[in-house]
Short mmCIF file of C-alpha atoms and ligand atoms in Angstrom, two decimals:
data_model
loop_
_atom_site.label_atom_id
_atom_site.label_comp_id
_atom_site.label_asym_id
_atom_site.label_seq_id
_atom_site.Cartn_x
_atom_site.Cartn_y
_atom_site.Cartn_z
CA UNK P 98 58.16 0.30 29.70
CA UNK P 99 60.84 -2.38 31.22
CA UNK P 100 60.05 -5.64 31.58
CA UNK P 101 60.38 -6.76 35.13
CA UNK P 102 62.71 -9.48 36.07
CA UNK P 103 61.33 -12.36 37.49
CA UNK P 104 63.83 -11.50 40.34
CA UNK P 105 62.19 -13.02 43.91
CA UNK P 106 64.88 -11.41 46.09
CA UNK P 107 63.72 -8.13 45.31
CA UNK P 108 60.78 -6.39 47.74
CA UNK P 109 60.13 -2.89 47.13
CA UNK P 110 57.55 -0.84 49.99
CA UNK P 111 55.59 1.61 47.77
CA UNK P 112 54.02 4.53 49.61
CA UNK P 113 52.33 7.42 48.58
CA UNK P 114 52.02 10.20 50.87
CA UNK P 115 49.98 13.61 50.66
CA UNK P 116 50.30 16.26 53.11
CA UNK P 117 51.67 13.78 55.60
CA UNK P 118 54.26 15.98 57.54
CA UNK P 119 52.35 14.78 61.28
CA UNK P 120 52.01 11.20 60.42
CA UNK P 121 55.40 10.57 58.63
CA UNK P 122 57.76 10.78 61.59
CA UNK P 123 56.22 8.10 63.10
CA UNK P 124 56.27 5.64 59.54
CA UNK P 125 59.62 5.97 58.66
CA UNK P 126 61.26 4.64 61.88
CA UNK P 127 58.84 1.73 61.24
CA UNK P 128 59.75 1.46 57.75
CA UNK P 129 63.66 1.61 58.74
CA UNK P 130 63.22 -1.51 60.94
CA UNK P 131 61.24 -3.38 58.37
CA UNK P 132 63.43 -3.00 55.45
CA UNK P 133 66.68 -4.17 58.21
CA UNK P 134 64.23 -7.12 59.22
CA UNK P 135 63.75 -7.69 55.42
CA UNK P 136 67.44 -7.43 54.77
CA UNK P 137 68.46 -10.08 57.87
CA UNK P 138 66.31 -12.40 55.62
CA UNK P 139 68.64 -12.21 52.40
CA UNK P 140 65.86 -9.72 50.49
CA UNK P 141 67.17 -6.72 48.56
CA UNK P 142 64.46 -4.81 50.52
CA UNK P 143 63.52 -1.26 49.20
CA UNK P 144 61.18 1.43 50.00
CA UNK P 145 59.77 4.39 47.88
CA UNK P 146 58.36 7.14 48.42
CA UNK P 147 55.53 8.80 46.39
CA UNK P 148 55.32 12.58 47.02
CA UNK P 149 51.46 13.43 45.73
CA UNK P 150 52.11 17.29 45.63
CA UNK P 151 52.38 17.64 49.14
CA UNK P 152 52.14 21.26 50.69
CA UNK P 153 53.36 20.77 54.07
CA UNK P 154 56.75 19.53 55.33
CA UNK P 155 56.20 15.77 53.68
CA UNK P 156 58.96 16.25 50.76
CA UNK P 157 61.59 17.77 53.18
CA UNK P 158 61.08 15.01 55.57
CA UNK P 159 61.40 12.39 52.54
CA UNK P 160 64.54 13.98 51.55
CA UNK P 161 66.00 13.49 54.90
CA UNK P 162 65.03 10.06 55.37
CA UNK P 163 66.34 9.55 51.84
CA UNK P 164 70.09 10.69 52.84
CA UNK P 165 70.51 8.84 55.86
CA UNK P 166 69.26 5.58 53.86
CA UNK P 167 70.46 4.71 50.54
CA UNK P 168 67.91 2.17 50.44
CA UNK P 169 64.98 4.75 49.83
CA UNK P 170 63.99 6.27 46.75
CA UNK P 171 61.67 9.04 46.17
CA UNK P 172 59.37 10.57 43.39
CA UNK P 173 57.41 13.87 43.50
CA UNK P 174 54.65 14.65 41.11
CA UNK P 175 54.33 17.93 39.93
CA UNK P 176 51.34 18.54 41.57
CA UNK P 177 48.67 16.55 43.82
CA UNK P 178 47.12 13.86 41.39
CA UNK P 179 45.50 11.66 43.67
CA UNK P 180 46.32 8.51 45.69
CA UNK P 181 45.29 6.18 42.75
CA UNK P 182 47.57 8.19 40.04
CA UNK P 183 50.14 8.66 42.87
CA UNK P 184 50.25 4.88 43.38
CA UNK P 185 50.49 3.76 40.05
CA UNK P 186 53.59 6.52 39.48
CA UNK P 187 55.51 4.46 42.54
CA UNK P 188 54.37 1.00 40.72
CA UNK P 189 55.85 2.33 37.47
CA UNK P 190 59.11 2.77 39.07
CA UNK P 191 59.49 -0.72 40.49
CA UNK P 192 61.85 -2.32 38.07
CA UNK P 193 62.46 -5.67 39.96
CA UNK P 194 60.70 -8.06 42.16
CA UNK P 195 57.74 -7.66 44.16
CA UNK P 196 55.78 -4.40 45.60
CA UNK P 197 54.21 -3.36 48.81
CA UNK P 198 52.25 -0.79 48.97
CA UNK P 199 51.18 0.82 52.47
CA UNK P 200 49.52 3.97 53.19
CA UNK P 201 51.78 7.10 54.29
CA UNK P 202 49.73 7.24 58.18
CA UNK P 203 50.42 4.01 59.69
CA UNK P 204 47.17 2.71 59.55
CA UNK P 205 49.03 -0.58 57.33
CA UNK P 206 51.24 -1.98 59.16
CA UNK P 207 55.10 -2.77 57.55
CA UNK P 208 55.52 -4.72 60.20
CA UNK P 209 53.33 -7.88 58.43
CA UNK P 210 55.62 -7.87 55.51
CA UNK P 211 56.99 -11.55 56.67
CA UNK P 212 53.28 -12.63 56.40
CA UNK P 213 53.15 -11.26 52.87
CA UNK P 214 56.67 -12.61 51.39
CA UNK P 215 55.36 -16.02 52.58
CA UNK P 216 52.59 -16.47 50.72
CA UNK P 217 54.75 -14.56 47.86
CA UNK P 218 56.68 -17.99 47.80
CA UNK P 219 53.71 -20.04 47.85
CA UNK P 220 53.26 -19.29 44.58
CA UNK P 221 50.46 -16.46 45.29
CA UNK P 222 50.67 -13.04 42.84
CA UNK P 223 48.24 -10.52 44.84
CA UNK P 224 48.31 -11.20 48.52
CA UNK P 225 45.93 -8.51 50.22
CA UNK P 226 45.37 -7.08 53.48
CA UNK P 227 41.99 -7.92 54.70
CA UNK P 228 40.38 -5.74 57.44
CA UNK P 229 39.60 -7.53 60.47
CA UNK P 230 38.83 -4.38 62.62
CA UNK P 231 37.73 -0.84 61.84
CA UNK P 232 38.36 1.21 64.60
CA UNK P 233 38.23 5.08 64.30
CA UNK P 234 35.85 4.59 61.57
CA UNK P 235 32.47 5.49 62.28
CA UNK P 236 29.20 4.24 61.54
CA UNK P 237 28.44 6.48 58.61
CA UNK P 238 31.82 5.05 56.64
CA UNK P 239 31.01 1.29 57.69
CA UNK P 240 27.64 1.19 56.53
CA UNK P 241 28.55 2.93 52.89
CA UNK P 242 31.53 0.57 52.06
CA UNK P 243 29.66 -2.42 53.25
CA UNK P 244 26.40 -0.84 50.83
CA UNK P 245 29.09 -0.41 48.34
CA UNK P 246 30.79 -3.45 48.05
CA UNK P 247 27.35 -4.94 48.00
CA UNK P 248 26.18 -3.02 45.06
CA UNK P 249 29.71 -3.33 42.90
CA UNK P 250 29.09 -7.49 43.85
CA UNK P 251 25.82 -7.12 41.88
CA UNK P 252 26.74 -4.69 39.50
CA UNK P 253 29.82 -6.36 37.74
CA UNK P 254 31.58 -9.31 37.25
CA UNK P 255 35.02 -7.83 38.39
CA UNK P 256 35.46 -9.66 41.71
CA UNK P 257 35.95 -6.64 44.41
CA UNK P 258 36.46 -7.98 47.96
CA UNK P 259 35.40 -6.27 50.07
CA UNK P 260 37.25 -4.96 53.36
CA UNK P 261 40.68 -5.04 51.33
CA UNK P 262 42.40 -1.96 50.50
CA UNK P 263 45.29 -1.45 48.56
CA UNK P 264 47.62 -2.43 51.52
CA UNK P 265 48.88 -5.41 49.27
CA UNK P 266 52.10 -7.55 47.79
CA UNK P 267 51.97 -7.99 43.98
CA UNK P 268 54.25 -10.69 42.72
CA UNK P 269 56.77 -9.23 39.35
CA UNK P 270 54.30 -10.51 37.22
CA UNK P 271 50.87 -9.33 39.11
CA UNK P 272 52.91 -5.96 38.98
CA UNK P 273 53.38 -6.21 34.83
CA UNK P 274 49.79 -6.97 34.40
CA UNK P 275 48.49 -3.97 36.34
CA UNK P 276 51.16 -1.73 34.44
CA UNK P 277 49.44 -2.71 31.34
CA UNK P 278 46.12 -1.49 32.26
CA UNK P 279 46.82 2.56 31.74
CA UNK P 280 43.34 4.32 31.92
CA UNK P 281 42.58 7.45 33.60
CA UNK P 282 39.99 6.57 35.55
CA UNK P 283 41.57 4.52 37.96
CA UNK P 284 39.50 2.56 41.04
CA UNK P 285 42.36 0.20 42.24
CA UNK P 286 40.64 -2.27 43.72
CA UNK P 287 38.44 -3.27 40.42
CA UNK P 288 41.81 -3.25 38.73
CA UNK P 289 43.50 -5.47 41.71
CA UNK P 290 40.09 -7.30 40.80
CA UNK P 291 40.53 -7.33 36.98
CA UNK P 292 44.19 -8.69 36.81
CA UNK P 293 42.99 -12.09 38.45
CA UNK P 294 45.81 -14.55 39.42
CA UNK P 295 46.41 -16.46 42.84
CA UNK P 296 44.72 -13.88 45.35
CA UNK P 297 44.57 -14.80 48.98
CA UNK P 298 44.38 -12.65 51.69
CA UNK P 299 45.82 -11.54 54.94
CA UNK P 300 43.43 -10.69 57.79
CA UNK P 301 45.22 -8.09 59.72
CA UNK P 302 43.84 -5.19 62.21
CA UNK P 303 43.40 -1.86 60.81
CA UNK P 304 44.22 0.42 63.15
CA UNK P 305 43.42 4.45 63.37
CA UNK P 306 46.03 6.61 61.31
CA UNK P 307 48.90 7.91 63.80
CA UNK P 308 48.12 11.05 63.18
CA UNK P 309 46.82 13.74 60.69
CA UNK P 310 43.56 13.76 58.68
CA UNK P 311 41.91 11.80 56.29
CA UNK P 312 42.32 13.13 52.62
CA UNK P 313 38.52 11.10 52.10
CA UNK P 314 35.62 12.96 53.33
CA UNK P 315 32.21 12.39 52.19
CA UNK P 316 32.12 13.72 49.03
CA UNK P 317 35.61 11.85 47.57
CA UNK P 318 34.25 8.80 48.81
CA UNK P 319 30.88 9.42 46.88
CA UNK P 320 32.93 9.97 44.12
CA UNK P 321 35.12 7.10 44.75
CA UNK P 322 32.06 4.83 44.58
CA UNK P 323 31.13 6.31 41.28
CA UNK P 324 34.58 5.59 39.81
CA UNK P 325 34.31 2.36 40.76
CA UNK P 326 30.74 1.62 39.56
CA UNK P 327 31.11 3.23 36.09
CA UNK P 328 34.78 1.92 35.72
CA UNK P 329 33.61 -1.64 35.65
CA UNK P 330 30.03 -2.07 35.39
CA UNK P 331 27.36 -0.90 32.65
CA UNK P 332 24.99 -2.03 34.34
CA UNK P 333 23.64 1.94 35.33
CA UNK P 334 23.30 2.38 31.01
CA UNK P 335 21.00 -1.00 31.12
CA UNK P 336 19.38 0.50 33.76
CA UNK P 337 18.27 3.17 32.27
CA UNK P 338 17.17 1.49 28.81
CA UNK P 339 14.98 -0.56 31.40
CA UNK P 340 13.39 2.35 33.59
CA UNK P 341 13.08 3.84 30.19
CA UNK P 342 10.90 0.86 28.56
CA UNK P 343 8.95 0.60 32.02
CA UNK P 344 8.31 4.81 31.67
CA UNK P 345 7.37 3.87 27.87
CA UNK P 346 4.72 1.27 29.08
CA UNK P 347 3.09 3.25 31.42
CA UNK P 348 2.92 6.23 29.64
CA UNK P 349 1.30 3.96 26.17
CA UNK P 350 -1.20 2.43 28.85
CA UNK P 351 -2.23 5.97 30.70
CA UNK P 352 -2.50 7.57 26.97
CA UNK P 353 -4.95 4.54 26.03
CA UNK P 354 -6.86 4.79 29.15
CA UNK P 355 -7.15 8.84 28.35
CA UNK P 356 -8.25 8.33 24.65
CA UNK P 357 -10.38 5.64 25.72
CA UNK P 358 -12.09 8.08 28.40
CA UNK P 359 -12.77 11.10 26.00
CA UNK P 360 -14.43 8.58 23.58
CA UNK P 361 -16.74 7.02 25.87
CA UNK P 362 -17.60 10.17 28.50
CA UNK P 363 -16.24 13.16 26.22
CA UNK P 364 -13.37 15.53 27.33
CA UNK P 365 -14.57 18.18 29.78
CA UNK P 366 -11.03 19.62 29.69
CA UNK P 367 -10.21 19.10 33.31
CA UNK P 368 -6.76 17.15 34.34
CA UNK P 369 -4.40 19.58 34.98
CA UNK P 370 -3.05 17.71 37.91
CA UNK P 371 -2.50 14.34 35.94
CA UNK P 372 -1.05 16.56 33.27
CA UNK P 373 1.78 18.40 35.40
CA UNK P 374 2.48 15.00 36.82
CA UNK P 375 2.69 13.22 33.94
CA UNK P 376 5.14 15.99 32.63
CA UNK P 377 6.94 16.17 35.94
CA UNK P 378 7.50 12.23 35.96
CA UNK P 379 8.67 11.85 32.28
CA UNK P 380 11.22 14.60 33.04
CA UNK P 381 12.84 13.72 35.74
CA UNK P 382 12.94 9.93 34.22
CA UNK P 383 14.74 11.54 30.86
CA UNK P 384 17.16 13.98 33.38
CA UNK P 385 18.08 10.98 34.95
CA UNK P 386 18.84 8.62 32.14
CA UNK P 387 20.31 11.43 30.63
CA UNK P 388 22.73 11.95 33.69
CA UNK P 389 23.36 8.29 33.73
CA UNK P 390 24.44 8.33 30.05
CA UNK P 391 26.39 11.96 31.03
CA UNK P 392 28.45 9.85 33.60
CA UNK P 393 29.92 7.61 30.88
CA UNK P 394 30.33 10.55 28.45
CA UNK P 395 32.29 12.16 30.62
CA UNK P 396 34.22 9.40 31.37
CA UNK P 397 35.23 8.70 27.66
CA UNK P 398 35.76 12.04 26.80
CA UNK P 399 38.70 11.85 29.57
CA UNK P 400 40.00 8.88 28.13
CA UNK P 401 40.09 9.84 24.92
CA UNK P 402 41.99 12.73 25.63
CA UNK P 403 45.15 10.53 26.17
CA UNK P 404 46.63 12.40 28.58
CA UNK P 405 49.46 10.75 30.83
CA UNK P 406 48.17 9.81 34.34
CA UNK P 407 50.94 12.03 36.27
CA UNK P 408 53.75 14.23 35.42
CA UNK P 409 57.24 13.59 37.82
CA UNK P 410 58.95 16.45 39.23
CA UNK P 411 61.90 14.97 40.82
CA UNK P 412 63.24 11.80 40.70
CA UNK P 413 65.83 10.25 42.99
CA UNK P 414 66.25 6.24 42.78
CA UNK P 415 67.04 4.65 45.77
CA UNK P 416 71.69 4.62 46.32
CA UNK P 417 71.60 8.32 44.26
CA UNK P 418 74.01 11.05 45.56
CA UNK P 419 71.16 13.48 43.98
CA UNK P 420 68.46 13.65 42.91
CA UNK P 421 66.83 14.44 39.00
CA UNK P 422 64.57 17.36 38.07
CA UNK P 423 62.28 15.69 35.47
CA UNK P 424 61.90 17.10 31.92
CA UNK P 425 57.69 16.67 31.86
CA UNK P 426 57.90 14.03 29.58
CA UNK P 427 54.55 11.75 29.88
CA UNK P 428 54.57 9.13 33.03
CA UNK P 429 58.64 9.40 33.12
CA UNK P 430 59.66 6.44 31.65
CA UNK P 431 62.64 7.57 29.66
CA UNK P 432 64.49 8.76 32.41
N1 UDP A 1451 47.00 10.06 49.50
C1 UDP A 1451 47.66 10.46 48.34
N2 UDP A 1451 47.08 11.39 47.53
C2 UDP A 1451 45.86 11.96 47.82
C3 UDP A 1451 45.18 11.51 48.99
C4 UDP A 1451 45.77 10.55 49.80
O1 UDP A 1451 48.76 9.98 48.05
O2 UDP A 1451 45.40 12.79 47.06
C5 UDP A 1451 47.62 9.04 50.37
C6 UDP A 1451 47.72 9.46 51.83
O3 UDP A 1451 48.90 10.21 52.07
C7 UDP A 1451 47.75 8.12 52.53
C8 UDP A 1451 46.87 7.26 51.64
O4 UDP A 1451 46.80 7.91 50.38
O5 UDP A 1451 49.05 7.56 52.54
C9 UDP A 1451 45.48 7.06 52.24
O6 UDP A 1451 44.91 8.30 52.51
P1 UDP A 1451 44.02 8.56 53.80
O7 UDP A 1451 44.68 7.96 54.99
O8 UDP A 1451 43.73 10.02 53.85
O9 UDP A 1451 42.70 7.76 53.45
P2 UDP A 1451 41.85 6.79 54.40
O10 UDP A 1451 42.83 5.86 55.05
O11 UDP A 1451 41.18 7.67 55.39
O12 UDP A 1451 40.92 6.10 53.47
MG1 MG A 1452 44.38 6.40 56.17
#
């Protein structure tokens, strides 16, 4: 992997986008005027462009935006591998200064990016966007992301803060770290989290996205909140040792009480009730330890499987006449 060179003149606006044909036309004008802005202000401003295996228009509108500006540079994975791989792919690619990222639908907006170079000079290595304002986001998704980051603030000693996203400047060296960390389970904001440094962030309005649909309905964010529990906190194993010592206790103390009752008053052979619960109870406490213990399982198995966390299609740096067809070798760095 290349080292990246300490280079603070370099600014690169990473963007993944899936499916984002309706709210692309609207970004890229944006993105246009923000990498001019960037330029007026003696930066060697970039942006690229991570294709997540779009199916609609997205890649053909990329293209275009990538001939009339030789500033742009694009990547498309051979198929849809999620936001977090997708992200990482665009980070991988950065070879000099600092990094950007936005979201393809507006909803960050490029505009800020004086706000974030500033505190890049300060001295600070992940400068985030903090969430002032939700609108378009109903109750339902306000109440579970404020439960969450409640429960990941208990649950582990990565610092997650809450109402940040990955809208976010990572200085050359914030960028290394998270390079380093490669597994395959990635929840972004733990590993934001994890990498430490100088973090500080930027309170900024989060608007609706221009236009499309959100790729997160209930069930990704479920399983969003899962990633992020199990990727950096044990705490649901523990959990389960203690329910099962608790489960253990009762069940020695009810046994005792039993014995002690066919002893003193003899054993009529009633207690079928107590029996099916008893059953019942220690069951579903086993299923769900077992579950808990499946989670991690699972979770090792896909690590240990090695594989590489996205496979390029296409590759086309930012000033190339065309672009490259990528051989499928693992995360593309030998092109
Ligand atoms: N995205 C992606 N791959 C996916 C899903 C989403 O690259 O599999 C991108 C999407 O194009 C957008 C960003 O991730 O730029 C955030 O997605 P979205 O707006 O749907 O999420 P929300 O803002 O509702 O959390
Ligand atoms: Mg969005």
């Amino acid at each position: 992997m290349p080292e990246i060179a300490p280079d603070d003149r370099c600014l690169t606006l990473v963007i993944a986008a899936f499916d984002e044909a309706e709210a692309l036309p609207r970004l890229l004008p944006r993105i246009t005027t923000a990498l001019d802005a960037a330029q007026g202000e003696g930066l060697q401003a970039r942006a690229l462009f991570v294709d997540d295996g779009s199916r609609d228009g997205t890649w053909a509108l990329l293209q275009a935006c990538a001939r009339d500006d030789s500033r742009v540079a694009l990547l498309r994975l051979s198929r849809n591998f999620g936001k977090e791989a997708a992200l990482t792919a665009g980070l991988d690619r950065v070879e000099r200064g600092a990094a950007l990222i936005l979201d393809a639908d507006g909803q960050d907006p490029p505009e800020l990016w004086p706000q974030f170079v500033a505190k890049w000079r300060e001295g600070f290595d992940d400068i985030y966007g903090m969430r002032v304002a939700r609108p378009g986001e109903g109750v339902f998704k306000r109440a579970s992301a404020h439960g969450f980051y409640r429960l990941i603030g208990l649950l582990s000693r990565t610092p997650v803060p809450r109402d940040a996203g990955d809208f976010r400047l990572l200085s050359p060296r914030a960028l290394a770290a998270l390079r380093s960390l490669r597994e395959r389970h990635r929840f972004m904001k733990g590993l934001f989290g994890w990498i430490g440094y100088n973090r500080i962030p930027i309170p900024y309005e989060r608007g609706p996205r221009v236009a499309g649909r959100s790729k997160f309905n209930v069930w990704r964010l479920w399983n969003f909140a899962l990633e992020g529990i199990t990727g950096f906190s044990t705490a649901p194993l523990r959990l389960a040792t203690y329910l099962g010592f608790a489960t253990a206790a009762l069940a020695f103390g009810y046994g005792g009480w039993v014995i002690a009752k066919a002893l003193l008053w003899g054993d009529p052979v009633a207690g079928w009730p107590s029996l099916m619960a008893v059953i019942l109870f220690l069951g579903g406490v086993q299923l769900m330890a077992l579950g808990t213990i499946g989670e991690y399982l699972g979770r090792m198995y896909e690590e240990s499987k090695q594989r590489p966390l996205y496979l390029i299609d296409t590759w086309q740096p930012a000033n190339a006449l065309s672009s490259v067809r990528h051989s499928g070798m693992a995360d593309g760095q030998e092109v």
